[in-house]
PDB file of N, CA and C in Angstrom:
ATOM      1  N   MET A  29       2.040 -10.408 -30.796  1.00 64.00           N
ATOM      2  CA  MET A  29       0.914 -10.664 -29.948  1.00 64.00           C
ATOM      3  C   MET A  29       1.115  -9.927 -28.618  1.00 64.00           C
ATOM      4  N   PRO A  30       0.179  -9.071 -28.223  1.00 71.00           N
ATOM      5  CA  PRO A  30       0.356  -8.298 -26.986  1.00 71.00           C
ATOM      6  C   PRO A  30       0.307  -9.207 -25.756  1.00 71.00           C
ATOM      7  N   ALA A  31       1.053  -8.796 -24.744  1.00 66.00           N
ATOM      8  CA  ALA A  31       1.070  -9.559 -23.495  1.00 66.00           C
ATOM      9  C   ALA A  31      -0.284  -9.438 -22.804  1.00 66.00           C
ATOM     10  N   PRO A  32      -0.751 -10.495 -22.186  1.00 68.00           N
ATOM     11  CA  PRO A  32      -2.037 -10.410 -21.492  1.00 68.00           C
ATOM     12  C   PRO A  32      -1.933  -9.487 -20.283  1.00 68.00           C
ATOM     13  N   GLU A  33      -3.023  -8.808 -19.999  1.00 70.00           N
ATOM     14  CA  GLU A  33      -3.050  -7.913 -18.842  1.00 70.00           C
ATOM     15  C   GLU A  33      -3.121  -8.756 -17.575  1.00 70.00           C
ATOM     16  N   ILE A  34      -2.280  -8.428 -16.629  1.00 64.00           N
ATOM     17  CA  ILE A  34      -2.277  -9.145 -15.358  1.00 64.00           C
ATOM     18  C   ILE A  34      -2.957  -8.257 -14.326  1.00 64.00           C
ATOM     19  N   ARG A  35      -4.006  -8.772 -13.731  1.00 66.00           N
ATOM     20  CA  ARG A  35      -4.736  -8.027 -12.708  1.00 66.00           C
ATOM     21  C   ARG A  35      -4.792  -8.859 -11.433  1.00 66.00           C
ATOM     22  N   ARG A  36      -4.616  -8.232 -10.333  1.00 60.00           N
ATOM     23  CA  ARG A  36      -4.745  -8.926  -9.060  1.00 60.00           C
ATOM     24  C   ARG A  36      -6.215  -8.974  -8.682  1.00 60.00           C
ATOM     25  N   THR A  37      -6.570 -10.020  -8.007  1.00 63.00           N
ATOM     26  CA  THR A  37      -7.923 -10.111  -7.495  1.00 63.00           C
ATOM     27  C   THR A  37      -7.876  -9.924  -5.989  1.00 63.00           C
ATOM     28  N   TYR A  38      -8.925  -9.433  -5.460  1.00 64.00           N
ATOM     29  CA  TYR A  38      -8.993  -9.157  -4.043  1.00 64.00           C
ATOM     30  C   TYR A  38     -10.357  -9.593  -3.536  1.00 64.00           C
ATOM     31  N   ARG A  39     -10.375 -10.222  -2.405  1.00 74.00           N
ATOM     32  CA  ARG A  39     -11.632 -10.564  -1.758  1.00 74.00           C
ATOM     33  C   ARG A  39     -11.468 -10.363  -0.266  1.00 74.00           C
ATOM     34  N   GLU A  40     -12.569 -10.108   0.395  1.00 80.00           N
ATOM     35  CA  GLU A  40     -12.546  -9.977   1.845  1.00 80.00           C
ATOM     36  C   GLU A  40     -12.286 -11.349   2.457  1.00 80.00           C
ATOM     37  N   HIS A  41     -11.555 -11.364   3.549  1.00 82.00           N
ATOM     38  CA  HIS A  41     -11.331 -12.611   4.262  1.00 82.00           C
ATOM     39  C   HIS A  41     -12.589 -12.984   5.031  1.00 82.00           C
ATOM     40  N   THR A  42     -12.817 -14.269   5.166  1.00 90.00           N
ATOM     41  CA  THR A  42     -13.902 -14.727   6.028  1.00 90.00           C
ATOM     42  C   THR A  42     -13.491 -14.455   7.471  1.00 90.00           C
ATOM     43  N   PRO A  43     -14.432 -14.406   8.391  1.00 91.00           N
ATOM     44  CA  PRO A  43     -14.061 -14.212   9.801  1.00 91.00           C
ATOM     45  C   PRO A  43     -13.081 -15.283  10.292  1.00 91.00           C
ATOM     46  N   GLU A  44     -13.243 -16.506   9.815  1.00 94.00           N
ATOM     47  CA  GLU A  44     -12.336 -17.579  10.226  1.00 94.00           C
ATOM     48  C   GLU A  44     -10.927 -17.343   9.687  1.00 94.00           C
ATOM     49  N   GLU A  45     -10.825 -16.917   8.426  1.00 92.00           N
ATOM     50  CA  GLU A  45      -9.511 -16.631   7.842  1.00 92.00           C
ATOM     51  C   GLU A  45      -8.836 -15.478   8.569  1.00 92.00           C
ATOM     52  N   HIS A  46      -9.610 -14.458   8.885  1.00 90.00           N
ATOM     53  CA  HIS A  46      -9.050 -13.297   9.583  1.00 90.00           C
ATOM     54  C   HIS A  46      -8.552 -13.709  10.970  1.00 90.00           C
ATOM     55  N   GLN A  47      -9.336 -14.508  11.675  1.00 93.00           N
ATOM     56  CA  GLN A  47      -8.925 -14.971  12.998  1.00 93.00           C
ATOM     57  C   GLN A  47      -7.652 -15.796  12.912  1.00 93.00           C
ATOM     58  N   ARG A  48      -7.558 -16.662  11.916  1.00 93.00           N
ATOM     59  CA  ARG A  48      -6.349 -17.475  11.725  1.00 93.00           C
ATOM     60  C   ARG A  48      -5.143 -16.592  11.430  1.00 93.00           C
ATOM     61  N   TRP A  49      -5.346 -15.572  10.611  1.00 88.00           N
ATOM     62  CA  TRP A  49      -4.267 -14.634  10.296  1.00 88.00           C
ATOM     63  C   TRP A  49      -3.789 -13.927  11.564  1.00 88.00           C
ATOM     64  N   LEU A  50      -4.731 -13.492  12.409  1.00 90.00           N
ATOM     65  CA  LEU A  50      -4.349 -12.830  13.658  1.00 90.00           C
ATOM     66  C   LEU A  50      -3.548 -13.766  14.558  1.00 90.00           C
ATOM     67  N   GLU A  51      -3.973 -15.027  14.625  1.00 92.00           N
ATOM     68  CA  GLU A  51      -3.250 -16.000  15.447  1.00 92.00           C
ATOM     69  C   GLU A  51      -1.838 -16.237  14.926  1.00 92.00           C
ATOM     70  N   LEU A  52      -1.706 -16.383  13.615  1.00 90.00           N
ATOM     71  CA  LEU A  52      -0.380 -16.598  13.033  1.00 90.00           C
ATOM     72  C   LEU A  52       0.500 -15.373  13.208  1.00 90.00           C
ATOM     73  N   ARG A  53      -0.073 -14.204  13.043  1.00 85.00           N
ATOM     74  CA  ARG A  53       0.695 -12.969  13.218  1.00 85.00           C
ATOM     75  C   ARG A  53       1.225 -12.871  14.649  1.00 85.00           C
ATOM     76  N   GLU A  54       0.401 -13.234  15.620  1.00 88.00           N
ATOM     77  CA  GLU A  54       0.840 -13.199  17.007  1.00 88.00           C
ATOM     78  C   GLU A  54       1.992 -14.162  17.251  1.00 88.00           C
ATOM     79  N   LEU A  55       1.910 -15.349  16.659  1.00 87.00           N
ATOM     80  CA  LEU A  55       2.999 -16.322  16.801  1.00 87.00           C
ATOM     81  C   LEU A  55       4.299 -15.779  16.220  1.00 87.00           C
ATOM     82  N   VAL A  56       4.223 -15.165  15.060  1.00 82.00           N
ATOM     83  CA  VAL A  56       5.417 -14.594  14.430  1.00 82.00           C
ATOM     84  C   VAL A  56       5.976 -13.480  15.301  1.00 82.00           C
ATOM     85  N   GLU A  57       5.101 -12.624  15.811  1.00 81.00           N
ATOM     86  CA  GLU A  57       5.560 -11.529  16.658  1.00 81.00           C
ATOM     87  C   GLU A  57       6.269 -12.037  17.909  1.00 81.00           C
ATOM     88  N   GLN A  58       5.782 -13.137  18.451  1.00 85.00           N
ATOM     89  CA  GLN A  58       6.416 -13.717  19.640  1.00 85.00           C
ATOM     90  C   GLN A  58       7.765 -14.358  19.300  1.00 85.00           C
ATOM     91  N   ASP A  59       7.844 -14.991  18.146  1.00 85.00           N
ATOM     92  CA  ASP A  59       9.054 -15.726  17.770  1.00 85.00           C
ATOM     93  C   ASP A  59      10.158 -14.846  17.197  1.00 85.00           C
ATOM     94  N   MET A  60       9.782 -13.746  16.548  1.00 84.00           N
ATOM     95  CA  MET A  60      10.780 -12.954  15.829  1.00 84.00           C
ATOM     96  C   MET A  60      10.624 -11.442  16.061  1.00 84.00           C
ATOM     97  N   PRO A  61      10.645 -10.990  17.289  1.00 83.00           N
ATOM     98  CA  PRO A  61      10.427  -9.553  17.525  1.00 83.00           C
ATOM     99  C   PRO A  61      11.501  -8.671  16.876  1.00 83.00           C
ATOM    100  N   GLU A  62      12.750  -9.126  16.873  1.00 85.00           N
ATOM    101  CA  GLU A  62      13.823  -8.318  16.281  1.00 85.00           C
ATOM    102  C   GLU A  62      13.660  -8.184  14.773  1.00 85.00           C
ATOM    103  N   LEU A  63      13.291  -9.288  14.127  1.00 83.00           N
ATOM    104  CA  LEU A  63      13.068  -9.267  12.678  1.00 83.00           C
ATOM    105  C   LEU A  63      11.917  -8.326  12.322  1.00 83.00           C
ATOM    106  N   ILE A  64      10.862  -8.380  13.089  1.00 80.00           N
ATOM    107  CA  ILE A  64       9.708  -7.508  12.845  1.00 80.00           C
ATOM    108  C   ILE A  64      10.097  -6.049  13.046  1.00 80.00           C
ATOM    109  N   ARG A  65      10.832  -5.763  14.118  1.00 85.00           N
ATOM    110  CA  ARG A  65      11.262  -4.386  14.376  1.00 85.00           C
ATOM    111  C   ARG A  65      12.118  -3.857  13.228  1.00 85.00           C
ATOM    112  N   GLU A  66      13.054  -4.665  12.751  1.00 86.00           N
ATOM    113  CA  GLU A  66      13.913  -4.250  11.637  1.00 86.00           C
ATOM    114  C   GLU A  66      13.095  -4.031  10.375  1.00 86.00           C
ATOM    115  N   ALA A  67      12.135  -4.900  10.099  1.00 82.00           N
ATOM    116  CA  ALA A  67      11.293  -4.746   8.906  1.00 82.00           C
ATOM    117  C   ALA A  67      10.466  -3.470   8.996  1.00 82.00           C
ATOM    118  N   GLN A  68       9.932  -3.170  10.173  1.00 83.00           N
ATOM    119  CA  GLN A  68       9.151  -1.948  10.358  1.00 83.00           C
ATOM    120  C   GLN A  68      10.015  -0.701  10.172  1.00 83.00           C
ATOM    121  N   GLU A  69      11.249  -0.750  10.680  1.00 87.00           N
ATOM    122  CA  GLU A  69      12.168   0.373  10.509  1.00 87.00           C
ATOM    123  C   GLU A  69      12.528   0.564   9.036  1.00 87.00           C
ATOM    124  N   ASP A  70      12.798  -0.535   8.330  1.00 82.00           N
ATOM    125  CA  ASP A  70      13.107  -0.451   6.899  1.00 82.00           C
ATOM    126  C   ASP A  70      11.941   0.140   6.125  1.00 82.00           C
ATOM    127  N   LEU A  71      10.740  -0.298   6.448  1.00 78.00           N
ATOM    128  CA  LEU A  71       9.546   0.207   5.782  1.00 78.00           C
ATOM    129  C   LEU A  71       9.355   1.695   6.054  1.00 78.00           C
ATOM    130  N   ALA A  72       9.562   2.101   7.283  1.00 81.00           N
ATOM    131  CA  ALA A  72       9.423   3.517   7.638  1.00 81.00           C
ATOM    132  C   ALA A  72      10.450   4.368   6.889  1.00 81.00           C
ATOM    133  N   ARG A  73      11.690   3.871   6.782  1.00 82.00           N
ATOM    134  CA  ARG A  73      12.722   4.608   6.031  1.00 82.00           C
ATOM    135  C   ARG A  73      12.361   4.731   4.554  1.00 82.00           C
ATOM    136  N   ALA A  74      11.914   3.625   3.959  1.00 77.00           N
ATOM    137  CA  ALA A  74      11.542   3.647   2.543  1.00 77.00           C
ATOM    138  C   ALA A  74      10.387   4.612   2.300  1.00 77.00           C
ATOM    139  N   LYS A  75       9.418   4.599   3.186  1.00 78.00           N
ATOM    140  CA  LYS A  75       8.268   5.492   3.034  1.00 78.00           C
ATOM    141  C   LYS A  75       8.699   6.957   3.189  1.00 78.00           C
ATOM    142  N   ALA A  76       9.570   7.239   4.150  1.00 81.00           N
ATOM    143  CA  ALA A  76      10.034   8.612   4.357  1.00 81.00           C
ATOM    144  C   ALA A  76      10.778   9.134   3.132  1.00 81.00           C
ATOM    145  N   VAL A  77      11.629   8.306   2.556  1.00 81.00           N
ATOM    146  CA  VAL A  77      12.363   8.698   1.349  1.00 81.00           C
ATOM    147  C   VAL A  77      11.394   8.925   0.191  1.00 81.00           C
ATOM    148  N   ALA A  78      10.455   8.001   0.009  1.00 74.00           N
ATOM    149  CA  ALA A  78       9.494   8.115  -1.090  1.00 74.00           C
ATOM    150  C   ALA A  78       8.631   9.362  -0.947  1.00 74.00           C
ATOM    151  N   MET A  79       8.292   9.730   0.287  1.00 75.00           N
ATOM    152  CA  MET A  79       7.458  10.919   0.521  1.00 75.00           C
ATOM    153  C   MET A  79       8.170  12.202   0.084  1.00 75.00           C
ATOM    154  N   GLN A  80       9.488  12.200   0.089  1.00 81.00           N
ATOM    155  CA  GLN A  80      10.247  13.404  -0.239  1.00 81.00           C
ATOM    156  C   GLN A  80      10.669  13.487  -1.698  1.00 81.00           C
ATOM    157  N   GLU A  81      10.355  12.462  -2.480  1.00 80.00           N
ATOM    158  CA  GLU A  81      10.760  12.460  -3.891  1.00 80.00           C
ATOM    159  C   GLU A  81      10.179  13.673  -4.621  1.00 80.00           C
ATOM    160  N   PRO A  82      11.010  14.371  -5.396  1.00 84.00           N
ATOM    161  CA  PRO A  82      10.508  15.501  -6.189  1.00 84.00           C
ATOM    162  C   PRO A  82       9.912  15.004  -7.507  1.00 84.00           C
ATOM    163  N   THR A  83       8.927  14.105  -7.394  1.00 82.00           N
ATOM    164  CA  THR A  83       8.330  13.473  -8.561  1.00 82.00           C
ATOM    165  C   THR A  83       6.810  13.563  -8.465  1.00 82.00           C
ATOM    166  N   LEU A  84       6.141  13.146  -9.531  1.00 84.00           N
ATOM    167  CA  LEU A  84       4.684  13.085  -9.500  1.00 84.00           C
ATOM    168  C   LEU A  84       4.220  12.105  -8.432  1.00 84.00           C
ATOM    169  N   SER A  85       4.917  10.982  -8.325  1.00 84.00           N
ATOM    170  CA  SER A  85       4.557  10.001  -7.306  1.00 84.00           C
ATOM    171  C   SER A  85       4.728  10.581  -5.905  1.00 84.00           C
ATOM    172  N   GLY A  86       5.805  11.303  -5.693  1.00 85.00           N
ATOM    173  CA  GLY A  86       6.020  11.949  -4.401  1.00 85.00           C
ATOM    174  C   GLY A  86       4.916  12.947  -4.089  1.00 85.00           C
ATOM    175  N   GLN A  87       4.468  13.669  -5.101  1.00 86.00           N
ATOM    176  CA  GLN A  87       3.364  14.613  -4.937  1.00 86.00           C
ATOM    177  C   GLN A  87       2.108  13.869  -4.462  1.00 86.00           C
ATOM    178  N   LEU A  88       1.836  12.730  -5.071  1.00 89.00           N
ATOM    179  CA  LEU A  88       0.663  11.948  -4.666  1.00 89.00           C
ATOM    180  C   LEU A  88       0.814  11.392  -3.255  1.00 89.00           C
ATOM    181  N   ARG A  89       1.995  10.928  -2.906  1.00 87.00           N
ATOM    182  CA  ARG A  89       2.211  10.401  -1.555  1.00 87.00           C
ATOM    183  C   ARG A  89       1.981  11.489  -0.510  1.00 87.00           C
ATOM    184  N   ARG A  90       2.460  12.694  -0.794  1.00 87.00           N
ATOM    185  CA  ARG A  90       2.256  13.793   0.143  1.00 87.00           C
ATOM    186  C   ARG A  90       0.778  14.157   0.251  1.00 87.00           C
ATOM    187  N   ALA A  91       0.050  14.106  -0.852  1.00 88.00           N
ATOM    188  CA  ALA A  91      -1.392  14.386  -0.830  1.00 88.00           C
ATOM    189  C   ALA A  91      -2.135  13.321  -0.023  1.00 88.00           C
ATOM    190  N   ILE A  92      -1.733  12.067  -0.165  1.00 88.00           N
ATOM    191  CA  ILE A  92      -2.346  10.982   0.605  1.00 88.00           C
ATOM    192  C   ILE A  92      -2.129  11.228   2.093  1.00 88.00           C
ATOM    193  N   ALA A  93      -0.902  11.555   2.471  1.00 85.00           N
ATOM    194  CA  ALA A  93      -0.592  11.806   3.881  1.00 85.00           C
ATOM    195  C   ALA A  93      -1.368  13.018   4.399  1.00 85.00           C
ATOM    196  N   ALA A  94      -1.454  14.066   3.601  1.00 85.00           N
ATOM    197  CA  ALA A  94      -2.150  15.277   4.024  1.00 85.00           C
ATOM    198  C   ALA A  94      -3.641  15.034   4.245  1.00 85.00           C
ATOM    199  N   LYS A  95      -4.225  14.179   3.420  1.00 87.00           N
ATOM    200  CA  LYS A  95      -5.659  13.899   3.538  1.00 87.00           C
ATOM    201  C   LYS A  95      -5.968  12.799   4.540  1.00 87.00           C
ATOM    202  N   GLY A  96      -4.933  12.106   5.007  1.00 86.00           N
ATOM    203  CA  GLY A  96      -5.119  11.114   6.052  1.00 86.00           C
ATOM    204  C   GLY A  96      -5.727   9.786   5.618  1.00 86.00           C
ATOM    205  N   TYR A  97      -5.684   9.488   4.325  1.00 87.00           N
ATOM    206  CA  TYR A  97      -6.201   8.204   3.853  1.00 87.00           C
ATOM    207  C   TYR A  97      -5.287   7.070   4.286  1.00 87.00           C
ATOM    208  N   ASP A  98      -5.875   5.913   4.596  1.00 85.00           N
ATOM    209  CA  ASP A  98      -5.053   4.731   4.791  1.00 85.00           C
ATOM    210  C   ASP A  98      -5.157   3.861   3.536  1.00 85.00           C
ATOM    211  N   ARG A  99      -4.330   2.833   3.470  1.00 86.00           N
ATOM    212  CA  ARG A  99      -4.248   2.043   2.237  1.00 86.00           C
ATOM    213  C   ARG A  99      -5.544   1.303   1.927  1.00 86.00           C
ATOM    214  N   ARG A 100      -6.291   0.911   2.945  1.00 88.00           N
ATOM    215  CA  ARG A 100      -7.552   0.212   2.683  1.00 88.00           C
ATOM    216  C   ARG A 100      -8.602   1.157   2.116  1.00 88.00           C
ATOM    217  N   GLN A 101      -8.654   2.363   2.623  1.00 90.00           N
ATOM    218  CA  GLN A 101      -9.583   3.354   2.072  1.00 90.00           C
ATOM    219  C   GLN A 101      -9.251   3.628   0.603  1.00 90.00           C
ATOM    220  N   LEU A 102      -7.965   3.795   0.321  1.00 90.00           N
ATOM    221  CA  LEU A 102      -7.564   4.059  -1.063  1.00 90.00           C
ATOM    222  C   LEU A 102      -7.812   2.862  -1.962  1.00 90.00           C
ATOM    223  N   ALA A 103      -7.660   1.671  -1.418  1.00 90.00           N
ATOM    224  CA  ALA A 103      -7.958   0.469  -2.200  1.00 90.00           C
ATOM    225  C   ALA A 103      -9.432   0.474  -2.602  1.00 90.00           C
ATOM    226  N   ASP A 104     -10.300   0.783  -1.659  1.00 90.00           N
ATOM    227  CA  ASP A 104     -11.737   0.840  -1.966  1.00 90.00           C
ATOM    228  C   ASP A 104     -12.046   1.913  -3.002  1.00 90.00           C
ATOM    229  N   LEU A 105     -11.386   3.052  -2.895  1.00 92.00           N
ATOM    230  CA  LEU A 105     -11.665   4.170  -3.800  1.00 92.00           C
ATOM    231  C   LEU A 105     -11.088   3.987  -5.202  1.00 92.00           C
ATOM    232  N   THR A 106      -9.983   3.241  -5.305  1.00 91.00           N
ATOM    233  CA  THR A 106      -9.320   3.091  -6.609  1.00 91.00           C
ATOM    234  C   THR A 106      -9.616   1.768  -7.296  1.00 91.00           C
ATOM    235  N   GLY A 107     -10.048   0.767  -6.534  1.00 90.00           N
ATOM    236  CA  GLY A 107     -10.250  -0.552  -7.109  1.00 90.00           C
ATOM    237  C   GLY A 107      -8.987  -1.399  -7.138  1.00 90.00           C
ATOM    238  N   PHE A 108      -7.904  -0.901  -6.616  1.00 89.00           N
ATOM    239  CA  PHE A 108      -6.658  -1.657  -6.492  1.00 89.00           C
ATOM    240  C   PHE A 108      -6.595  -2.262  -5.098  1.00 89.00           C
ATOM    241  N   CYS A 109      -5.746  -3.254  -4.908  1.00 88.00           N
ATOM    242  CA  CYS A 109      -5.667  -3.884  -3.589  1.00 88.00           C
ATOM    243  C   CYS A 109      -4.796  -3.030  -2.652  1.00 88.00           C
ATOM    244  N   ALA A 110      -4.985  -3.256  -1.356  1.00 86.00           N
ATOM    245  CA  ALA A 110      -4.237  -2.507  -0.346  1.00 86.00           C
ATOM    246  C   ALA A 110      -2.737  -2.741  -0.480  1.00 86.00           C
ATOM    247  N   GLY A 111      -2.338  -3.921  -0.928  1.00 87.00           N
ATOM    248  CA  GLY A 111      -0.917  -4.202  -1.136  1.00 87.00           C
ATOM    249  C   GLY A 111      -0.313  -3.319  -2.216  1.00 87.00           C
ATOM    250  N   ASP A 112      -1.070  -3.076  -3.293  1.00 90.00           N
ATOM    251  CA  ASP A 112      -0.583  -2.172  -4.344  1.00 90.00           C
ATOM    252  C   ASP A 112      -0.392  -0.767  -3.790  1.00 90.00           C
ATOM    253  N   ILE A 113      -1.333  -0.325  -2.965  1.00 90.00           N
ATOM    254  CA  ILE A 113      -1.230   1.018  -2.364  1.00 90.00           C
ATOM    255  C   ILE A 113      -0.005   1.065  -1.451  1.00 90.00           C
ATOM    256  N   ALA A 114       0.193   0.036  -0.648  1.00 87.00           N
ATOM    257  CA  ALA A 114       1.351  -0.001   0.249  1.00 87.00           C
ATOM    258  C   ALA A 114       2.656   0.047  -0.534  1.00 87.00           C
ATOM    259  N   ARG A 115       2.728  -0.711  -1.625  1.00 88.00           N
ATOM    260  CA  ARG A 115       3.942  -0.697  -2.456  1.00 88.00           C
ATOM    261  C   ARG A 115       4.174   0.696  -3.042  1.00 88.00           C
ATOM    262  N   PHE A 116       3.123   1.335  -3.495  1.00 89.00           N
ATOM    263  CA  PHE A 116       3.250   2.687  -4.032  1.00 89.00           C
ATOM    264  C   PHE A 116       3.787   3.642  -2.963  1.00 89.00           C
ATOM    265  N   MET A 117       3.249   3.543  -1.745  1.00 86.00           N
ATOM    266  CA  MET A 117       3.657   4.457  -0.684  1.00 86.00           C
ATOM    267  C   MET A 117       5.128   4.292  -0.309  1.00 86.00           C
ATOM    268  N   CYS A 118       5.689   3.120  -0.561  1.00 83.00           N
ATOM    269  CA  CYS A 118       7.102   2.866  -0.240  1.00 83.00           C
ATOM    270  C   CYS A 118       8.028   3.121  -1.422  1.00 83.00           C
ATOM    271  N   GLY A 119       7.475   3.563  -2.527  1.00 82.00           N
ATOM    272  CA  GLY A 119       8.319   3.917  -3.660  1.00 82.00           C
ATOM    273  C   GLY A 119       8.564   2.800  -4.645  1.00 82.00           C
ATOM    274  N   THR A 120       7.837   1.707  -4.520  1.00 81.00           N
ATOM    275  CA  THR A 120       7.989   0.600  -5.453  1.00 81.00           C
ATOM    276  C   THR A 120       7.243   0.914  -6.746  1.00 81.00           C
ATOM    277  N   SER A 121       7.760   0.448  -7.838  1.00 81.00           N
ATOM    278  CA  SER A 121       7.131   0.675  -9.133  1.00 81.00           C
ATOM    279  C   SER A 121       5.743   0.040  -9.159  1.00 81.00           C
ATOM    280  N   VAL A 122       4.766   0.791  -9.657  1.00 84.00           N
ATOM    281  CA  VAL A 122       3.391   0.297  -9.735  1.00 84.00           C
ATOM    282  C   VAL A 122       2.809   0.607 -11.112  1.00 84.00           C
ATOM    283  N   ASP A 123       1.676   0.040 -11.384  1.00 85.00           N
ATOM    284  CA  ASP A 123       0.943   0.249 -12.621  1.00 85.00           C
ATOM    285  C   ASP A 123       0.588   1.734 -12.757  1.00 85.00           C
ATOM    286  N   SER A 124       0.796   2.302 -13.919  1.00 86.00           N
ATOM    287  CA  SER A 124       0.481   3.725 -14.122  1.00 86.00           C
ATOM    288  C   SER A 124      -1.006   4.005 -13.956  1.00 86.00           C
ATOM    289  N   GLU A 125      -1.843   2.990 -14.153  1.00 90.00           N
ATOM    290  CA  GLU A 125      -3.281   3.170 -13.940  1.00 90.00           C
ATOM    291  C   GLU A 125      -3.568   3.494 -12.473  1.00 90.00           C
ATOM    292  N   LEU A 126      -2.802   2.907 -11.564  1.00 91.00           N
ATOM    293  CA  LEU A 126      -2.969   3.222 -10.145  1.00 91.00           C
ATOM    294  C   LEU A 126      -2.649   4.691  -9.893  1.00 91.00           C
ATOM    295  N   ILE A 127      -1.600   5.178 -10.486  1.00 89.00           N
ATOM    296  CA  ILE A 127      -1.234   6.587 -10.309  1.00 89.00           C
ATOM    297  C   ILE A 127      -2.347   7.488 -10.831  1.00 89.00           C
ATOM    298  N   ASP A 128      -2.890   7.164 -11.994  1.00 90.00           N
ATOM    299  CA  ASP A 128      -3.998   7.950 -12.549  1.00 90.00           C
ATOM    300  C   ASP A 128      -5.202   7.951 -11.611  1.00 90.00           C
ATOM    301  N   LYS A 129      -5.543   6.775 -11.086  1.00 92.00           N
ATOM    302  CA  LYS A 129      -6.701   6.685 -10.192  1.00 92.00           C
ATOM    303  C   LYS A 129      -6.458   7.422  -8.879  1.00 92.00           C
ATOM    304  N   LEU A 130      -5.248   7.318  -8.344  1.00 92.00           N
ATOM    305  CA  LEU A 130      -4.935   8.061  -7.123  1.00 92.00           C
ATOM    306  C   LEU A 130      -5.050   9.561  -7.359  1.00 92.00           C
ATOM    307  N   ALA A 131      -4.554  10.021  -8.486  1.00 92.00           N
ATOM    308  CA  ALA A 131      -4.640  11.451  -8.804  1.00 92.00           C
ATOM    309  C   ALA A 131      -6.100  11.891  -8.864  1.00 92.00           C
ATOM    310  N   ALA A 132      -6.948  11.089  -9.466  1.00 92.00           N
ATOM    311  CA  ALA A 132      -8.366  11.432  -9.570  1.00 92.00           C
ATOM    312  C   ALA A 132      -9.026  11.448  -8.189  1.00 92.00           C
ATOM    313  N   VAL A 133      -8.772  10.426  -7.380  1.00 91.00           N
ATOM    314  CA  VAL A 133      -9.363  10.340  -6.040  1.00 91.00           C
ATOM    315  C   VAL A 133      -8.920  11.514  -5.174  1.00 91.00           C
ATOM    316  N   LEU A 134      -7.653  11.898  -5.312  1.00 90.00           N
ATOM    317  CA  LEU A 134      -7.084  12.972  -4.494  1.00 90.00           C
ATOM    318  C   LEU A 134      -7.306  14.355  -5.084  1.00 90.00           C
ATOM    319  N   HIS A 135      -7.942  14.406  -6.247  1.00 90.00           N
ATOM    320  CA  HIS A 135      -8.179  15.675  -6.954  1.00 90.00           C
ATOM    321  C   HIS A 135      -6.877  16.430  -7.166  1.00 90.00           C
ATOM    322  N   GLN A 136      -5.884  15.682  -7.643  1.00 86.00           N
ATOM    323  CA  GLN A 136      -4.561  16.251  -7.902  1.00 86.00           C
ATOM    324  C   GLN A 136      -4.351  16.441  -9.388  1.00 86.00           C
ATOM    325  N   GLU A 137      -3.916  17.609  -9.772  1.00 82.00           N
ATOM    326  CA  GLU A 137      -3.509  17.852 -11.145  1.00 82.00           C
ATOM    327  C   GLU A 137      -2.018  17.539 -11.211  1.00 82.00           C
ATOM    328  N   LEU A 138      -1.680  16.529 -11.997  1.00 73.00           N
ATOM    329  CA  LEU A 138      -0.284  16.128 -12.063  1.00 73.00           C
ATOM    330  C   LEU A 138       0.454  16.976 -13.080  1.00 73.00           C
ATOM    331  N   ARG A 139       1.530  17.584 -12.605  1.00 71.00           N
ATOM    332  CA  ARG A 139       2.379  18.404 -13.465  1.00 71.00           C
ATOM    333  C   ARG A 139       3.821  17.961 -13.272  1.00 71.00           C
ATOM    334  N   PRO A 140       4.608  18.114 -14.303  1.00 66.00           N
ATOM    335  CA  PRO A 140       6.026  17.758 -14.130  1.00 66.00           C
ATOM    336  C   PRO A 140       6.638  18.542 -12.979  1.00 66.00           C
ATOM    337  N   VAL A 141       7.440  17.867 -12.206  1.00 60.00           N
ATOM    338  CA  VAL A 141       8.088  18.486 -11.050  1.00 60.00           C
ATOM    339  C   VAL A 141       9.564  18.599 -11.346  1.00 60.00           C
ATOM    340  N   GLY A 142      10.141  19.707 -10.983  1.00 59.00           N
ATOM    341  CA  GLY A 142      11.588  19.787 -11.167  1.00 59.00           C
ATOM    342  C   GLY A 142      12.050  21.094 -11.698  1.00 59.00           C
TER     343      GLY A 142
END
């Protein structure tokens, strides 16, 4: 029996939810500035390494950077959530369908690299 397909759902936050998120984020930033700084540095390092990968994924990451798309724009264009795009940009394993959709959106012909 094949495994069921797992799909994430995404919805826009209500203005109240967004405001609450901003308030909570500010509290965290005030309470843990060092932790946030370290997390941002780790994320930047992971993204820099992923951007240089001599792989198909690295090719797509470089195309995304060259075209100036942000993760929300790509989420709208691909139908995947912004979190999936962020994970892809940092080199985390993602659904191959996302890679196919990114290639189509970016008008990239994927060829083996190496």
